[in-house]
mmCIF file of C-alpha atoms in Angstrom:
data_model
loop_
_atom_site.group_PDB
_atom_site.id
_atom_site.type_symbol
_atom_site.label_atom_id
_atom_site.label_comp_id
_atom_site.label_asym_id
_atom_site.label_seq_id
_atom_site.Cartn_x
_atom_site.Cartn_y
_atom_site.Cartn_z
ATOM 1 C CA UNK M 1 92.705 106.336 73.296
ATOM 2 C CA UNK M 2 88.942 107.052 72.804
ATOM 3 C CA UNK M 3 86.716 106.899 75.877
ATOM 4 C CA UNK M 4 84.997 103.520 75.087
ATOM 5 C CA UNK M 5 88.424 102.343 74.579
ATOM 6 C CA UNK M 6 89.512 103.326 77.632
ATOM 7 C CA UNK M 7 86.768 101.391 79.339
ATOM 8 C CA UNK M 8 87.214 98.372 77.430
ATOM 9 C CA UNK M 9 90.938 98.304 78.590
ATOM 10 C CA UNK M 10 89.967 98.653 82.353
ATOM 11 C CA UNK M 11 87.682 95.853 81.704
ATOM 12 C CA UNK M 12 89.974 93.784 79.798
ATOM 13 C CA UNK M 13 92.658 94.142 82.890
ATOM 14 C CA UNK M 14 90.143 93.940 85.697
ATOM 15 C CA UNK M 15 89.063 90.324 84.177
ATOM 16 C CA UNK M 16 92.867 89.455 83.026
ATOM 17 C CA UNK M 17 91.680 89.316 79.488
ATOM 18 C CA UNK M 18 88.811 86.196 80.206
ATOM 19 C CA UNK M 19 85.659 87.398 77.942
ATOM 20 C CA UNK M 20 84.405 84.412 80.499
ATOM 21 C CA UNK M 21 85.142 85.959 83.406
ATOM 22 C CA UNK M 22 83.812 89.480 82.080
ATOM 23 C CA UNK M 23 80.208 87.356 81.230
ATOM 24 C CA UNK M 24 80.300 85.968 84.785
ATOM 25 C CA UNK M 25 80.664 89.182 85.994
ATOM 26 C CA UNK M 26 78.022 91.106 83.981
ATOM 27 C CA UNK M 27 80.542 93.324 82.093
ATOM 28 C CA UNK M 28 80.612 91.066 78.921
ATOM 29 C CA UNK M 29 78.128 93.090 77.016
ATOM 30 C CA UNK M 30 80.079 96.554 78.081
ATOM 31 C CA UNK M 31 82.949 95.159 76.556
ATOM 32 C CA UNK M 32 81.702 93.602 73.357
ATOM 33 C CA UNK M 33 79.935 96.610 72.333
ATOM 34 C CA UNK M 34 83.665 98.365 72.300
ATOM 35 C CA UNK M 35 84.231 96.340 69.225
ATOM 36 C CA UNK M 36 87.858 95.593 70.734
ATOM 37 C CA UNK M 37 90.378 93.989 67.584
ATOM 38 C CA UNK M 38 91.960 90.922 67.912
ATOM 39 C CA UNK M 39 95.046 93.198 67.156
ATOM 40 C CA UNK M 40 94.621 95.553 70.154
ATOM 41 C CA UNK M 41 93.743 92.259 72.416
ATOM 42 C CA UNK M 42 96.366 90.654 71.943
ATOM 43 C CA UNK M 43 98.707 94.189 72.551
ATOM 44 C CA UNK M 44 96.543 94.064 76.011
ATOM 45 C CA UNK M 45 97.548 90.890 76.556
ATOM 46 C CA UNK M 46 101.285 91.748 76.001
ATOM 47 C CA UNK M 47 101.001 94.801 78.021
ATOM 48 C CA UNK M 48 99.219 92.603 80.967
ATOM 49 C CA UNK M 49 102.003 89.673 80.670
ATOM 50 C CA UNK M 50 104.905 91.879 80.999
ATOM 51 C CA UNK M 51 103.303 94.104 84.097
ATOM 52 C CA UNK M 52 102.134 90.450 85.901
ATOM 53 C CA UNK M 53 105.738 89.390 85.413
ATOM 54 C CA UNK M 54 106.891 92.762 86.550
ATOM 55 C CA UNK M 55 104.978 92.194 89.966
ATOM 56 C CA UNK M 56 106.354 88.611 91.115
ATOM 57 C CA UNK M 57 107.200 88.713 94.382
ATOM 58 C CA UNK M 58 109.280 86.342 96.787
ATOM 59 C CA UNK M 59 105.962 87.639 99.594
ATOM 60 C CA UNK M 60 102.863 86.472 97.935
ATOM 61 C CA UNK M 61 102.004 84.296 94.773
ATOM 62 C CA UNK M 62 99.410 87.075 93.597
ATOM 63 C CA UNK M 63 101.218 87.637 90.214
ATOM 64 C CA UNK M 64 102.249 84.104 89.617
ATOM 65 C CA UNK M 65 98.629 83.096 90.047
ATOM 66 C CA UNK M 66 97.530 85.979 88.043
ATOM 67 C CA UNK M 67 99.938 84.654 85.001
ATOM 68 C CA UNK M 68 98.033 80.831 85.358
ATOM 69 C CA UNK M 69 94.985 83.034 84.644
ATOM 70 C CA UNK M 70 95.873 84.656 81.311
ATOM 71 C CA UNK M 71 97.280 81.678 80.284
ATOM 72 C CA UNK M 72 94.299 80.162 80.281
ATOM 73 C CA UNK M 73 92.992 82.446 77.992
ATOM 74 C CA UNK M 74 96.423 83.316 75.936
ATOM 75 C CA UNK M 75 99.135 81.273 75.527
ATOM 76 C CA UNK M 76 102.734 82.234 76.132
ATOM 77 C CA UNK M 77 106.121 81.088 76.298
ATOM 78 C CA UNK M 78 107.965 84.089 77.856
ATOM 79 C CA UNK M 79 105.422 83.963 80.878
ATOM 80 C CA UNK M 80 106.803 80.691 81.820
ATOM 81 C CA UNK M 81 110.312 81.470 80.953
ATOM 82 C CA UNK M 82 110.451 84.583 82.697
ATOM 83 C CA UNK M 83 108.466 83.439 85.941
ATOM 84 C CA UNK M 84 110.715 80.064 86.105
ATOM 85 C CA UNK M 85 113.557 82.852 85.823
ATOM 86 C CA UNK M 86 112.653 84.675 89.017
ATOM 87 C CA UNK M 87 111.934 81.597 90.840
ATOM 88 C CA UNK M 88 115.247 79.974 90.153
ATOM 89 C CA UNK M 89 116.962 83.699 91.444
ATOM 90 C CA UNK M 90 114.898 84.709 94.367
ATOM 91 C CA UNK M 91 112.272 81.785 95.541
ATOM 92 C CA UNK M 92 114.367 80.114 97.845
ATOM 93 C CA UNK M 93 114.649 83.296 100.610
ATOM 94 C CA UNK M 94 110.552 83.062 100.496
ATOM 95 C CA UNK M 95 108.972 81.445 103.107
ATOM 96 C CA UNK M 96 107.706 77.885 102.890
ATOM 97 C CA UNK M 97 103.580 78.467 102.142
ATOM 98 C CA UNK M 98 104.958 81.087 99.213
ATOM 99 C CA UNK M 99 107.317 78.760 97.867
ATOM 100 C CA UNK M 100 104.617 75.875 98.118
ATOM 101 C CA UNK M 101 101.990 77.620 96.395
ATOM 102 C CA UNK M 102 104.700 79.143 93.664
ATOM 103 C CA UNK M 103 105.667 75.976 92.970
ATOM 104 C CA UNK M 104 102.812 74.324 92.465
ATOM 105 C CA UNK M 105 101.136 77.317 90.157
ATOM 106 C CA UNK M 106 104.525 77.616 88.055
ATOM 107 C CA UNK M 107 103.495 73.781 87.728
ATOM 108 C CA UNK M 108 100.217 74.776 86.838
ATOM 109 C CA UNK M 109 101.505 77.309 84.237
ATOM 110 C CA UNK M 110 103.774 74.997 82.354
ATOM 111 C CA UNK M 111 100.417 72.450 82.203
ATOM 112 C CA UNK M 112 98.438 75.616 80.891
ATOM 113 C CA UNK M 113 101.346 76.352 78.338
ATOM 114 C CA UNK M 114 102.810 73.103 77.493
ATOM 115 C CA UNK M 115 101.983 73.665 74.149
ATOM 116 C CA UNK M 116 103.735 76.792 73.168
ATOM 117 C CA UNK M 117 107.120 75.516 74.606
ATOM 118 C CA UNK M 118 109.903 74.651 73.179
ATOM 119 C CA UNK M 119 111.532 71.271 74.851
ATOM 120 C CA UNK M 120 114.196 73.398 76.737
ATOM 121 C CA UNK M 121 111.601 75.889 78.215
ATOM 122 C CA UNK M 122 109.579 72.935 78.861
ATOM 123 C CA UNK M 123 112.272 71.124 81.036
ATOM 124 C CA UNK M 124 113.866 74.187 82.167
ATOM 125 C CA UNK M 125 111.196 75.861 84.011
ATOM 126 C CA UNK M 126 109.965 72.188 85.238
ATOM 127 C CA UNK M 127 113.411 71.976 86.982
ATOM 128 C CA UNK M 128 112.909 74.927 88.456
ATOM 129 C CA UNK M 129 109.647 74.060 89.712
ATOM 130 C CA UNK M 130 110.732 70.602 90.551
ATOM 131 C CA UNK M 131 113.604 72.241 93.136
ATOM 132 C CA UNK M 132 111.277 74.543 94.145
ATOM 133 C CA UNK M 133 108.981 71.983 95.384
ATOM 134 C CA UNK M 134 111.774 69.238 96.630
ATOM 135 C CA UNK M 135 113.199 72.494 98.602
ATOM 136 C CA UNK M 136 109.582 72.756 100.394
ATOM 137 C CA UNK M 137 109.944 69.104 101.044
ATOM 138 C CA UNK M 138 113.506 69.196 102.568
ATOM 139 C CA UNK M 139 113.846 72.601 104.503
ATOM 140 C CA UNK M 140 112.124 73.640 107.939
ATOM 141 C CA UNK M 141 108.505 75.102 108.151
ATOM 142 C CA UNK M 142 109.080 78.782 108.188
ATOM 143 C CA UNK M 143 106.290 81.451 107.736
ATOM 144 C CA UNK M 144 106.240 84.794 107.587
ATOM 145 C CA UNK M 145 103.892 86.974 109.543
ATOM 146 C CA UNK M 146 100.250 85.966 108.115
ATOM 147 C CA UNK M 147 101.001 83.259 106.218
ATOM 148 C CA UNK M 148 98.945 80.787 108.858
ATOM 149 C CA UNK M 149 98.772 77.148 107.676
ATOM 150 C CA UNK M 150 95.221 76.732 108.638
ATOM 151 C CA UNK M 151 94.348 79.338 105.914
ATOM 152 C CA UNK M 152 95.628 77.203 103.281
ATOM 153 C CA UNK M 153 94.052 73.756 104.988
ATOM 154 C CA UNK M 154 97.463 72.807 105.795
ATOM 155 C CA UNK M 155 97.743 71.748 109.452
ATOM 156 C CA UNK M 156 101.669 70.923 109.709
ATOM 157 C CA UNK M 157 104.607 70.171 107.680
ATOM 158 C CA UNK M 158 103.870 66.767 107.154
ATOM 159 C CA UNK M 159 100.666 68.576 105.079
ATOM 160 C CA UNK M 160 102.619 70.640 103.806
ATOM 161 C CA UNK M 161 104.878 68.191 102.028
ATOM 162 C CA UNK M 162 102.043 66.286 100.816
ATOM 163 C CA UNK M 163 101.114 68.565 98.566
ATOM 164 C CA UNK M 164 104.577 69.494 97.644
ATOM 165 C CA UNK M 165 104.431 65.574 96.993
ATOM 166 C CA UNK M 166 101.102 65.630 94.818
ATOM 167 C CA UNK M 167 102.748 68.481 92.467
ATOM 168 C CA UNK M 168 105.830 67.335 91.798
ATOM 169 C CA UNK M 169 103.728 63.567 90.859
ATOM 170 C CA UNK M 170 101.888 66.364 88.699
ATOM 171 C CA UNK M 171 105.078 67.661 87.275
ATOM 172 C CA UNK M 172 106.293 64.151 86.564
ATOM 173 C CA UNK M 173 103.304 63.143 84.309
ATOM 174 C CA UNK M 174 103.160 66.832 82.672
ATOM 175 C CA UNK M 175 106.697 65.784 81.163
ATOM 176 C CA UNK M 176 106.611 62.475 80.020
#
């Protein structure tokens, strides 16, 4: 990989492939002149996909926010698949704000790839976004060290299932 390839790539992972993002952020120009092919983009974007999926944790929602990110940008079935996947395995030993805020960005990742799924994917991963909520809903505030409502404007549970509440309304309309 050349040197001005090299850059590019940085800049292509730094701004999770959003030529937006990369104008906001004054690296746009850096990047075009790279002359980057669709080809090799949409390799990055592979590459990206599988390491975001890689990093999904049941401690933070870093990786499943990361994936609503690049699928604004790129489209893809296997992100949804595969982070539904882990939820349905491991999300229900998180604590309550990460299975909240999972929930309601694996929501927002169906929305952002509704149109690349097939009808099972579709209501496979919005089941498992639909428990993951409900379970939010019907188990006891817990929160792991850090995790402080107040950072998240939530002031108790009954907050807490509100929003729970508002994305599985989301959900609903999403899949009819």
């Amino acid at each position: 990989m050349n040197e001005n390839m090299g850059s590019a790539k940085v800049l292509f992972n730094r701004y999770l492939g959003s030529k937006s993002a990369m104008y906001r952020g004054g690296d746009y120009e850096v990047y075009n002149s790279c002359g980057i092919s669709d080809e090799t983009e949409q390799e990055w974007f592979k590459e990206l996909i599988d390491r975001t999926i890689a990093e999904l944790s049941i401690r933070d929602w870093g990786a499943i926010t990361s994936l609503v990110m690049i699928s604004s940008v790129c489209k893809d079935s296997l992100s949804v698949e595969k982070a539904a996947a882990f939820a349905a395995r491991n999300i229900k030993s998180a604590d309550s704000m990460v299975r909240l805020i999972f929930g309601e960005q694996l929501v927002e990742l169906i929305r952002a790839n509704k149109i690349v799924l097939t009808r099972d994917s579709l209501f496979e991963a919005s089941r498992t976004a639909l428990q993951t909520l409900e379970n939010v809903i019907a188990e006891p505030l817990i929160l792991d060290p850090g995790h402080e409502l107040a950072q998240f404007q939530v002031k108790d549970k009954r907050a807490l299932n509100q929003r729970a509440g508002k994305s599985i309304e989301a959900l609903k309309e999403l899949i009819n």
